[in-house]
Amino acid sequence: ALPLYKSENGHFLPAFREGIRQQEAEIDAIVSSMEIPTFENTIAAFDLSGEILRNVGGVFYRLRSAETNDEIDSIAKVLVPITSAHQSNMMLNEPLFTRVKSVYERRESMELTPEQWRVLEKVYKQFERGGANLDETGKSRIREIDERLSMLTMQFGDNLLAETNNYQMLLETEEE
């Protein structure tokens, strides 16, 4: 694991790329399993995948919101399309969704705890909302929309931060 507490700005892109690589390997292991899809080998495995990516993202985006600078902003501009594509690749991964859907469709016959039931529903809806049930044209379109939306979200945050940083309130008297 990367020593996140010692991270420098130059560590973020390689750390994100490594996190994506590791999560892709975890997803490949789920998809290539010859076992019947279960909550443990599909839903829990998916939900727990990407630990490094979550950790690096947590550090980077908190740093960006609390103490941003031009270097961090330029890294974010590179990261947004990469992480958006990664998210789309997972949500539109047909073999993965087939396994998730198989567990979801058999949920009534499984002895799931209320927590497992909730995680299963959350994961299934995540895929559904991510476009997994769309045809190829729809999947292509949702990729475009997701990438554009991620860039616009970043731009909105940048605009909001700039306005906040430019705000001044001048007080002229002690009572004010």
Coordinates of N, CA, C and O in Angstrom, one line a residue:
A1 N 0.8 -1.2 0.0 CA 0.0 0.0 0.0 C 0.9 1.2 0.0 O 2.0 1.2 0.5
L2 N 0.3 2.3 -0.6 CA 1.1 3.5 -0.7 C 1.0 4.3 0.7 O 0.0 4.3 1.3
P3 N 2.1 4.9 1.1 CA 2.0 5.7 2.3 C 1.3 7.1 2.1 O 2.0 8.1 1.9
L4 N 0.0 7.1 2.2 CA -0.8 8.2 1.8 C -0.4 9.4 2.7 O -0.5 10.6 2.3
Y5 N 0.0 9.2 4.0 CA 0.3 10.2 4.9 C 1.5 11.0 4.5 O 1.8 12.1 5.0
K6 N 2.3 10.5 3.5 CA 3.5 11.2 3.0 C 3.3 11.6 1.6 O 4.2 12.0 0.9
S7 N 2.1 11.6 1.1 CA 1.8 11.9 -0.3 C 2.2 13.3 -0.7 O 2.1 14.3 0.0
E8 N 2.8 13.4 -1.9 CA 3.1 14.6 -2.5 C 2.2 14.7 -3.8 O 1.8 13.7 -4.3
N9 N 2.0 15.9 -4.3 CA 1.1 16.0 -5.5 C 1.5 15.0 -6.6 O 0.7 14.5 -7.3
G10 N 2.8 14.8 -6.8 CA 3.3 14.0 -7.9 C 2.9 12.5 -7.7 O 3.0 11.7 -8.6
H11 N 2.5 12.1 -6.5 CA 2.1 10.7 -6.2 C 0.7 10.4 -6.6 O 0.4 9.2 -6.7
F12 N -0.1 11.4 -6.8 CA -1.6 11.2 -6.9 C -1.9 10.4 -8.2 O -2.6 9.4 -8.2
L13 N -1.4 10.9 -9.4 CA -1.7 10.2 -10.6 C -1.3 8.8 -10.7 O -2.1 7.9 -11.0
P14 N 0.0 8.5 -10.3 CA 0.4 7.1 -10.3 C -0.4 6.3 -9.3 O -0.8 5.1 -9.5
A15 N -0.8 6.9 -8.1 CA -1.6 6.1 -7.1 C -3.0 5.8 -7.7 O -3.5 4.7 -7.5
F16 N -3.6 6.8 -8.3 CA -4.9 6.6 -8.9 C -4.8 5.5 -10.0 O -5.7 4.6 -10.1
R17 N -3.8 5.6 -10.8 CA -3.7 4.6 -11.9 C -3.5 3.2 -11.3 O -4.0 2.2 -11.8
E18 N -2.7 3.1 -10.2 CA -2.5 1.8 -9.6 C -3.8 1.3 -8.9 O -4.1 0.1 -9.0
G19 N -4.5 2.2 -8.3 CA -5.8 1.9 -7.7 C -6.8 1.3 -8.8 O -7.5 0.3 -8.5
I20 N -6.8 2.0 -9.9 CA -7.7 1.5 -11.0 C -7.2 0.2 -11.5 O -8.0 -0.8 -11.7
R21 N -5.9 0.0 -11.7 CA -5.4 -1.3 -12.1 C -5.8 -2.4 -11.1 O -6.2 -3.5 -11.5
Q22 N -5.6 -2.2 -9.9 CA -5.9 -3.2 -8.9 C -7.4 -3.5 -8.8 O -7.8 -4.6 -8.7
Q23 N -8.3 -2.4 -8.9 CA -9.7 -2.7 -9.0 C -10.1 -3.5 -10.2 O -11.0 -4.4 -10.2
E24 N -9.5 -3.1 -11.3 CA -9.8 -3.9 -12.6 C -9.4 -5.4 -12.4 O -10.2 -6.3 -12.8
A25 N -8.3 -5.7 -11.7 CA -7.9 -7.0 -11.5 C -8.9 -7.7 -10.5 O -9.3 -8.9 -10.7
E26 N -9.4 -7.0 -9.5 CA -10.4 -7.5 -8.6 C -11.7 -7.8 -9.4 O -12.3 -8.9 -9.2
I27 N -12.1 -7.0 -10.3 CA -13.3 -7.2 -11.1 C -13.1 -8.4 -12.0 O -14.0 -9.2 -12.2
D28 N -11.9 -8.5 -12.6 CA -11.6 -9.6 -13.5 C -11.7 -10.9 -12.7 O -12.2 -11.9 -13.3
A29 N -11.3 -10.9 -11.5 CA -11.3 -12.2 -10.7 C -12.8 -12.5 -10.4 O -13.2 -13.7 -10.4
I30 N -13.6 -11.5 -10.2 CA -15.1 -11.8 -9.9 C -15.7 -12.4 -11.2 O -16.4 -13.4 -11.2
V31 N -15.4 -11.7 -12.3 CA -16.0 -12.1 -13.6 C -15.5 -13.5 -14.1 O -16.3 -14.3 -14.6
S32 N -14.3 -13.8 -13.8 CA -13.7 -15.1 -14.3 C -14.0 -16.2 -13.4 O -13.6 -17.4 -13.7
S33 N -14.6 -16.0 -12.3 CA -14.9 -17.1 -11.4 C -15.9 -18.1 -12.0 O -16.9 -17.7 -12.6
M34 N -15.6 -19.3 -11.8 CA -16.4 -20.4 -12.4 C -17.5 -20.8 -11.4 O -18.4 -21.6 -11.7
E35 N -17.5 -20.2 -10.2 CA -18.4 -20.6 -9.2 C -19.8 -19.9 -9.5 O -19.8 -18.8 -10.1
I36 N -20.9 -20.5 -9.0 CA -22.2 -19.9 -9.1 C -22.1 -18.5 -8.4 O -21.6 -18.5 -7.3
P37 N -22.6 -17.4 -9.0 CA -22.6 -16.2 -8.3 C -23.4 -16.2 -6.9 O -24.5 -16.7 -6.9
T38 N -22.7 -15.7 -5.9 CA -23.3 -15.7 -4.6 C -23.1 -14.2 -4.1 O -22.4 -13.4 -4.7
F39 N -23.7 -14.0 -2.9 CA -23.5 -12.7 -2.3 C -22.1 -12.5 -2.0 O -21.5 -11.4 -2.4
E40 N -21.4 -13.5 -1.5 CA -20.0 -13.3 -1.0 C -19.1 -13.2 -2.2 O -18.2 -12.3 -2.2
N41 N -19.2 -14.0 -3.2 CA -18.2 -14.0 -4.3 C -18.5 -13.0 -5.4 O -17.7 -12.8 -6.3
T42 N -19.6 -12.3 -5.3 CA -20.0 -11.3 -6.4 C -20.3 -10.0 -5.7 O -19.5 -9.0 -6.0
I43 N -21.3 -9.9 -4.9 CA -21.7 -8.6 -4.4 C -20.7 -8.1 -3.4 O -20.3 -6.9 -3.5
A44 N -20.4 -8.9 -2.4 CA -19.4 -8.4 -1.4 C -18.1 -8.2 -2.0 O -17.4 -7.2 -1.7
A45 N -17.7 -9.0 -2.9 CA -16.4 -8.9 -3.6 C -16.3 -7.6 -4.4 O -15.3 -6.8 -4.3
F46 N -17.4 -7.3 -5.1 CA -17.5 -6.0 -5.8 C -17.5 -4.8 -4.9 O -16.8 -3.8 -5.1
D47 N -18.3 -4.9 -3.8 CA -18.5 -3.8 -2.9 C -17.2 -3.5 -2.2 O -16.9 -2.3 -1.9
L48 N -16.4 -4.5 -2.0 CA -15.1 -4.3 -1.3 C -13.9 -4.0 -2.2 O -12.8 -3.7 -1.7
S49 N -14.2 -4.1 -3.5 CA -13.1 -3.8 -4.4 C -12.7 -2.3 -4.5 O -13.5 -1.5 -4.1
G50 N -11.5 -2.1 -4.9 CA -11.1 -0.7 -5.1 C -10.7 0.1 -3.8 O -10.8 1.3 -3.8
E51 N -10.1 -0.6 -2.8 CA -9.8 0.0 -1.6 C -8.7 1.1 -1.8 O -8.9 2.2 -1.2
I52 N -7.7 0.8 -2.6 CA -6.7 1.8 -2.8 C -7.2 3.0 -3.5 O -7.0 4.2 -3.1
L53 N -8.1 2.8 -4.5 CA -8.7 3.9 -5.2 C -9.6 4.8 -4.3 O -9.5 6.0 -4.4
R54 N -10.3 4.1 -3.4 CA -11.1 4.9 -2.4 C -10.2 5.7 -1.5 O -10.5 6.9 -1.2
N55 N -9.1 5.1 -1.0 CA -8.2 5.8 -0.1 C -7.6 7.0 -0.8 O -7.5 8.1 -0.2
V56 N -7.0 6.7 -2.0 CA -6.3 7.8 -2.7 C -7.3 8.9 -3.0 O -7.0 10.1 -2.9
G57 N -8.5 8.5 -3.5 CA -9.5 9.5 -3.8 C -10.0 10.3 -2.6 O -10.1 11.5 -2.7
G58 N -10.1 9.6 -1.5 CA -10.5 10.3 -0.3 C -9.5 11.4 0.1 O -9.8 12.5 0.4
V59 N -8.2 11.1 0.0 CA -7.1 12.0 0.3 C -7.1 13.2 -0.7 O -7.1 14.3 -0.3
F60 N -7.1 12.8 -2.0 CA -7.0 13.8 -3.0 C -8.1 14.8 -3.0 O -7.9 16.0 -3.0
Y61 N -9.3 14.3 -3.0 CA -10.5 15.2 -3.1 C -10.7 16.0 -1.9 O -11.2 17.2 -2.0
R62 N -10.4 15.5 -0.7 CA -10.4 16.3 0.5 C -9.4 17.4 0.5 O -9.6 18.6 0.8
L63 N -8.2 17.0 0.0 CA -7.1 18.0 -0.1 C -7.5 19.1 -1.1 O -7.3 20.3 -0.9
R64 N -8.1 18.7 -2.2 CA -8.5 19.6 -3.3 C -9.6 20.6 -2.8 O -9.6 21.8 -3.1
S65 N -10.5 20.1 -2.0 CA -11.5 21.0 -1.5 C -11.1 21.9 -0.3 O -11.6 23.0 -0.2
A66 N -10.1 21.4 0.4 CA -9.6 22.2 1.6 C -8.4 23.1 1.3 O -8.3 24.2 1.9
E67 N -7.5 22.7 0.4 CA -6.3 23.4 0.2 C -5.8 23.2 -1.2 O -4.7 22.8 -1.5
T68 N -6.6 23.6 -2.1 CA -6.3 23.4 -3.5 C -5.2 24.4 -4.0 O -5.0 25.4 -3.4
N69 N -4.6 24.1 -5.1 CA -3.7 25.0 -5.8 C -3.6 24.6 -7.3 O -4.3 23.7 -7.7
D70 N -2.9 25.3 -8.1 CA -2.9 25.1 -9.5 C -2.5 23.7 -9.9 O -3.0 23.1 -10.8
E71 N -1.5 23.2 -9.1 CA -1.0 21.8 -9.4 C -2.1 20.8 -9.2 O -2.3 19.9 -10.0
I72 N -2.7 20.9 -8.0 CA -3.8 19.9 -7.7 C -5.0 20.1 -8.7 O -5.5 19.1 -9.2
D73 N -5.3 21.3 -9.1 CA -6.4 21.5 -10.1 C -6.0 20.9 -11.4 O -6.8 20.3 -12.1
S74 N -4.7 21.0 -11.8 CA -4.3 20.4 -13.1 C -4.4 18.9 -13.0 O -4.7 18.2 -14.0
I75 N -4.0 18.3 -11.9 CA -4.1 16.9 -11.7 C -5.6 16.4 -11.8 O -5.9 15.4 -12.4
A76 N -6.5 17.2 -11.2 CA -7.9 16.9 -11.2 C -8.4 16.8 -12.6 O -9.2 16.0 -13.0
K77 N -8.0 17.8 -13.4 CA -8.4 17.8 -14.8 C -8.0 16.6 -15.6 O -8.7 16.1 -16.5
V78 N -6.9 16.0 -15.2 CA -6.4 14.8 -15.9 C -7.2 13.6 -15.3 O -7.6 12.6 -16.0
L79 N -7.4 13.6 -14.0 CA -8.1 12.5 -13.3 C -9.5 12.3 -13.6 O -10.0 11.2 -13.7
V80 N -10.3 13.4 -13.8 CA -11.7 13.3 -14.0 C -12.1 12.4 -15.1 O -12.9 11.5 -15.0
P81 N -11.5 12.6 -16.3 CA -11.9 11.6 -17.4 C -11.5 10.2 -17.2 O -12.1 9.3 -17.6
I82 N -10.3 10.0 -16.5 CA -9.8 8.7 -16.3 C -10.7 8.0 -15.3 O -11.1 6.8 -15.5
T83 N -11.1 8.6 -14.2 CA -11.9 8.0 -13.2 C -13.4 7.8 -13.7 O -14.0 6.8 -13.4
S84 N -13.8 8.7 -14.5 CA -15.2 8.6 -15.1 C -15.2 7.4 -16.0 O -16.2 6.6 -16.0
A85 N -14.2 7.2 -16.9 CA -14.1 6.1 -17.8 C -14.1 4.8 -17.0 O -14.7 3.8 -17.3
H86 N -13.3 4.8 -15.9 CA -13.2 3.6 -15.1 C -14.5 3.2 -14.5 O -14.9 2.0 -14.5
Q87 N -15.2 4.2 -14.0 CA -16.6 4.0 -13.4 C -17.5 3.4 -14.4 O -18.2 2.5 -14.2
S88 N -17.5 4.0 -15.6 CA -18.3 3.5 -16.7 C -18.0 2.1 -17.1 O -18.9 1.3 -17.3
N89 N -16.7 1.8 -17.2 CA -16.3 0.5 -17.5 C -16.8 -0.6 -16.6 O -17.2 -1.7 -17.0
M90 N -16.8 -0.2 -15.3 CA -17.4 -1.2 -14.3 C -18.9 -1.3 -14.4 O -19.4 -2.4 -14.5
M91 N -19.6 -0.2 -14.5 CA -21.0 -0.2 -14.6 C -21.6 -0.9 -15.8 O -22.7 -1.4 -15.9
L92 N -20.8 -0.8 -16.9 CA -21.2 -1.3 -18.2 C -20.5 -2.7 -18.5 O -20.6 -3.1 -19.6
N93 N -19.9 -3.3 -17.5 CA -19.2 -4.6 -17.7 C -20.3 -5.7 -17.7 O -20.8 -6.0 -16.7
E94 N -20.6 -6.2 -18.9 CA -21.8 -7.1 -19.0 C -21.6 -8.4 -18.2 O -22.5 -8.8 -17.5
P95 N -20.4 -9.0 -18.3 CA -20.3 -10.3 -17.5 C -20.4 -10.0 -16.0 O -21.0 -10.8 -15.2
L96 N -19.9 -8.9 -15.5 CA -20.0 -8.5 -14.1 C -21.5 -8.3 -13.8 O -22.0 -8.8 -12.8
F97 N -22.2 -7.5 -14.6 CA -23.6 -7.3 -14.3 C -24.4 -8.5 -14.4 O -25.4 -8.7 -13.6
T98 N -24.1 -9.5 -15.3 CA -24.8 -10.7 -15.3 C -24.7 -11.5 -14.0 O -25.7 -12.0 -13.5
R99 N -23.5 -11.5 -13.4 CA -23.4 -12.1 -12.1 C -24.2 -11.3 -11.0 O -24.8 -12.0 -10.2
V100 N -24.1 -10.0 -11.0 CA -24.8 -9.2 -10.0 C -26.3 -9.5 -10.2 O -27.1 -9.7 -9.2
K101 N -26.8 -9.5 -11.4 CA -28.2 -9.7 -11.7 C -28.7 -11.1 -11.3 O -29.8 -11.3 -10.8
S102 N -27.8 -12.1 -11.5 CA -28.1 -13.4 -11.1 C -28.4 -13.5 -9.6 O -29.3 -14.1 -9.1
V103 N -27.5 -12.9 -8.8 CA -27.7 -12.9 -7.3 C -29.0 -12.1 -7.0 O -29.8 -12.5 -6.2
Y104 N -29.2 -10.9 -7.6 CA -30.3 -10.1 -7.3 C -31.6 -10.9 -7.6 O -32.6 -10.8 -6.8
E105 N -31.7 -11.6 -8.7 CA -32.9 -12.3 -9.1 C -33.2 -13.5 -8.2 O -34.3 -13.9 -8.1
R106 N -32.2 -14.0 -7.5 CA -32.3 -15.1 -6.6 C -32.4 -14.7 -5.1 O -32.4 -15.5 -4.2
R107 N -32.5 -13.4 -4.9 CA -32.4 -12.9 -3.5 C -33.4 -13.4 -2.6 O -33.2 -13.6 -1.4
E108 N -34.6 -13.7 -3.1 CA -35.7 -14.2 -2.2 C -35.4 -15.6 -1.7 O -35.8 -15.9 -0.6
S109 N -34.7 -16.3 -2.4 CA -34.3 -17.7 -2.0 C -33.1 -17.8 -1.2 O -32.7 -18.9 -0.7
M110 N -32.4 -16.7 -1.0 CA -31.1 -16.6 -0.2 C -31.4 -16.2 1.2 O -32.4 -15.5 1.4
E111 N -30.6 -16.7 2.1 CA -30.8 -16.3 3.5 C -29.8 -15.1 3.8 O -28.8 -15.3 4.3
L112 N -30.3 -14.0 3.3 CA -29.5 -12.8 3.5 C -29.9 -12.0 4.8 O -31.0 -11.9 5.1
T113 N -28.9 -11.5 5.4 CA -29.2 -10.6 6.5 C -29.8 -9.3 6.0 O -29.6 -9.0 4.8
P114 N -30.4 -8.5 6.8 CA -30.9 -7.2 6.4 C -29.8 -6.3 5.8 O -30.0 -5.6 4.8
E115 N -28.6 -6.4 6.3 CA -27.5 -5.6 5.8 C -27.0 -6.1 4.4 O -26.8 -5.3 3.5
Q116 N -27.0 -7.4 4.3 CA -26.6 -8.0 2.9 C -27.7 -7.6 1.9 O -27.4 -7.3 0.8
W117 N -29.0 -7.7 2.3 CA -30.1 -7.4 1.4 C -29.9 -5.9 1.0 O -30.1 -5.6 -0.2
R118 N -29.6 -5.0 1.9 CA -29.4 -3.6 1.5 C -28.2 -3.4 0.6 O -28.3 -2.6 -0.4
V119 N -27.1 -4.1 0.9 CA -26.0 -3.9 0.0 C -26.3 -4.5 -1.4 O -25.9 -3.9 -2.4
L120 N -27.0 -5.6 -1.5 CA -27.4 -6.2 -2.8 C -28.2 -5.2 -3.5 O -28.0 -5.0 -4.7
E121 N -29.2 -4.6 -2.9 CA -30.1 -3.7 -3.6 C -29.3 -2.5 -4.0 O -29.5 -1.9 -5.1
K122 N -28.4 -2.0 -3.2 CA -27.6 -0.8 -3.5 C -26.7 -1.1 -4.7 O -26.6 -0.3 -5.7
V123 N -26.0 -2.2 -4.7 CA -25.2 -2.6 -5.9 C -26.0 -2.8 -7.1 O -25.6 -2.2 -8.2
Y124 N -27.1 -3.5 -7.1 CA -27.9 -3.7 -8.3 C -28.4 -2.4 -8.9 O -28.3 -2.1 -10.1
K125 N -28.9 -1.5 -8.0 CA -29.4 -0.2 -8.5 C -28.2 0.7 -9.0 O -28.4 1.4 -10.0
Q126 N -27.1 0.5 -8.5 CA -25.9 1.2 -9.0 C -25.6 0.8 -10.4 O -25.4 1.7 -11.3
F127 N -25.7 -0.5 -10.7 CA -25.5 -0.9 -12.1 C -26.7 -0.5 -13.0 O -26.4 0.0 -14.1
E128 N -27.9 -0.6 -12.5 CA -29.0 -0.2 -13.3 C -29.0 1.3 -13.6 O -29.2 1.6 -14.8
R129 N -28.7 2.1 -12.6 CA -28.6 3.5 -12.9 C -27.4 3.9 -13.7 O -27.3 5.0 -14.3
G130 N -26.4 3.0 -13.7 CA -25.2 3.3 -14.5 C -25.3 2.8 -15.9 O -24.4 3.0 -16.7
G131 N -26.5 2.3 -16.3 CA -26.7 1.9 -17.7 C -26.6 0.5 -18.1 O -26.6 0.1 -19.2
A132 N -26.4 -0.4 -17.1 CA -26.1 -1.8 -17.4 C -27.2 -2.5 -18.2 O -26.9 -3.4 -19.0
N133 N -28.5 -2.0 -18.1 CA -29.6 -2.6 -18.8 C -29.8 -2.0 -20.2 O -30.7 -2.4 -20.9
L134 N -29.0 -1.0 -20.6 CA -29.2 -0.4 -21.9 C -28.6 -1.2 -23.0 O -27.8 -2.0 -22.8
D135 N -29.1 -0.9 -24.2 CA -28.5 -1.5 -25.4 C -27.2 -0.8 -25.7 O -26.8 0.2 -25.0
E136 N -26.5 -1.2 -26.7 CA -25.1 -0.7 -27.0 C -25.2 0.8 -27.3 O -24.3 1.6 -26.9
T137 N -26.2 1.3 -28.0 CA -26.3 2.7 -28.3 C -26.5 3.5 -27.0 O -25.9 4.5 -26.8
G138 N -27.4 3.0 -26.2 CA -27.6 3.7 -24.9 C -26.4 3.7 -24.0 O -26.1 4.7 -23.4
K139 N -25.6 2.6 -24.0 CA -24.4 2.5 -23.2 C -23.4 3.5 -23.7 O -22.7 4.1 -22.9
S140 N -23.2 3.6 -25.0 CA -22.3 4.5 -25.6 C -22.7 6.0 -25.2 O -21.8 6.8 -24.8
R141 N -24.0 6.2 -25.3 CA -24.5 7.6 -24.9 C -24.3 7.9 -23.4 O -23.9 9.0 -23.1
I142 N -24.5 6.9 -22.6 CA -24.3 7.1 -21.1 C -22.9 7.4 -20.8 O -22.6 8.2 -19.9
R143 N -22.0 6.7 -21.5 CA -20.5 7.0 -21.3 C -20.2 8.5 -21.6 O -19.5 9.1 -20.8
E144 N -20.8 9.0 -22.7 CA -20.6 10.4 -23.1 C -21.1 11.3 -22.0 O -20.5 12.3 -21.6
I145 N -22.4 11.0 -21.6 CA -23.0 11.8 -20.6 C -22.3 11.8 -19.3 O -22.0 12.9 -18.7
D146 N -21.8 10.7 -18.9 CA -21.1 10.6 -17.6 C -19.8 11.3 -17.6 O -19.4 12.0 -16.7
E147 N -19.1 11.3 -18.7 CA -17.8 12.0 -18.9 C -18.1 13.5 -18.8 O -17.4 14.3 -18.1
R148 N -19.1 13.9 -19.6 CA -19.4 15.4 -19.7 C -19.9 15.8 -18.3 O -19.5 16.9 -17.8
L149 N -20.7 15.1 -17.6 CA -21.2 15.4 -16.3 C -20.1 15.5 -15.3 O -20.1 16.5 -14.5
S150 N -19.1 14.6 -15.3 CA -18.0 14.7 -14.4 C -17.2 15.9 -14.6 O -16.8 16.6 -13.7
M151 N -17.0 16.3 -15.9 CA -16.2 17.5 -16.2 C -17.0 18.8 -15.7 O -16.4 19.7 -15.1
L152 N -18.3 18.8 -16.0 CA -19.1 19.9 -15.6 C -19.2 20.1 -14.0 O -19.2 21.2 -13.5
T153 N -19.3 18.9 -13.4 CA -19.3 18.9 -11.9 C -18.0 19.5 -11.3 O -18.0 20.4 -10.4
M154 N -16.9 19.1 -11.9 CA -15.6 19.7 -11.5 C -15.6 21.2 -11.8 O -15.1 22.0 -10.9
Q155 N -16.0 21.6 -13.0 CA -16.0 23.0 -13.3 C -16.9 23.8 -12.4 O -16.6 24.9 -12.0
F156 N -18.1 23.3 -12.0 CA -19.0 23.9 -11.1 C -18.3 24.1 -9.8 O -18.4 25.2 -9.2
G157 N -17.6 23.1 -9.3 CA -16.9 23.2 -8.0 C -15.8 24.3 -8.1 O -15.6 25.0 -7.1
D158 N -15.1 24.3 -9.2 CA -14.1 25.3 -9.4 C -14.7 26.7 -9.3 O -14.1 27.6 -8.7
N159 N -15.8 26.9 -10.0 CA -16.4 28.2 -10.1 C -16.9 28.6 -8.7 O -16.8 29.8 -8.3
L160 N -17.5 27.7 -8.0 CA -18.0 28.0 -6.6 C -16.9 28.3 -5.7 O -17.0 29.3 -5.0
L161 N -15.8 27.6 -5.8 CA -14.6 27.9 -5.0 C -14.0 29.3 -5.3 O -13.7 30.1 -4.4
A162 N -14.0 29.6 -6.6 CA -13.4 30.9 -7.0 C -14.3 32.1 -6.5 O -13.8 33.1 -6.0
E163 N -15.6 31.9 -6.6 CA -16.5 32.9 -6.0 C -16.4 33.0 -4.5 O -16.4 34.1 -4.0
T164 N -16.3 31.9 -3.9 CA -16.1 31.9 -2.4 C -14.8 32.7 -2.0 O -14.8 33.5 -1.1
N165 N -13.8 32.4 -2.7 CA -12.5 33.0 -2.4 C -12.5 34.5 -2.8 O -11.7 35.2 -2.2
N166 N -13.3 34.9 -3.7 CA -13.3 36.3 -4.1 C -14.2 37.1 -3.3 O -14.2 38.4 -3.3
Y167 N -15.1 36.5 -2.5 CA -16.0 37.2 -1.7 C -15.3 38.0 -0.6 O -14.4 37.6 0.1
Q168 N -15.8 39.3 -0.4 CA -15.3 40.1 0.6 C -16.5 40.8 1.3 O -17.4 41.2 0.6
M169 N -16.4 41.0 2.6 CA -17.4 41.7 3.3 C -16.7 42.7 4.1 O -15.9 42.4 5.1
L170 N -16.8 44.0 3.8 CA -16.1 45.0 4.4 C -17.0 45.6 5.6 O -18.2 45.9 5.4
L171 N -16.4 45.6 6.7 CA -17.1 46.2 7.9 C -16.5 47.5 8.2 O -15.2 47.6 8.3
E172 N -17.3 48.5 8.4 CA -16.8 49.9 8.5 C -16.9 50.4 10.0 O -16.3 51.3 10.4
T173 N -17.9 49.7 10.7 CA -18.0 50.2 12.1 C -17.9 49.0 13.0 O -18.0 47.8 12.6
E174 N -17.6 49.3 14.3 CA -17.5 48.2 15.3 C -18.8 47.4 15.4 O -18.8 46.2 15.7
E175 N -19.9 48.1 15.3 CA -21.2 47.4 15.5 C -21.5 46.4 14.3 O -22.1 45.4 14.5
E176 N -21.0 46.7 13.2 CA -21.2 45.8 12.0 C -20.4 44.5 12.3 O -20.8 43.5 11.9

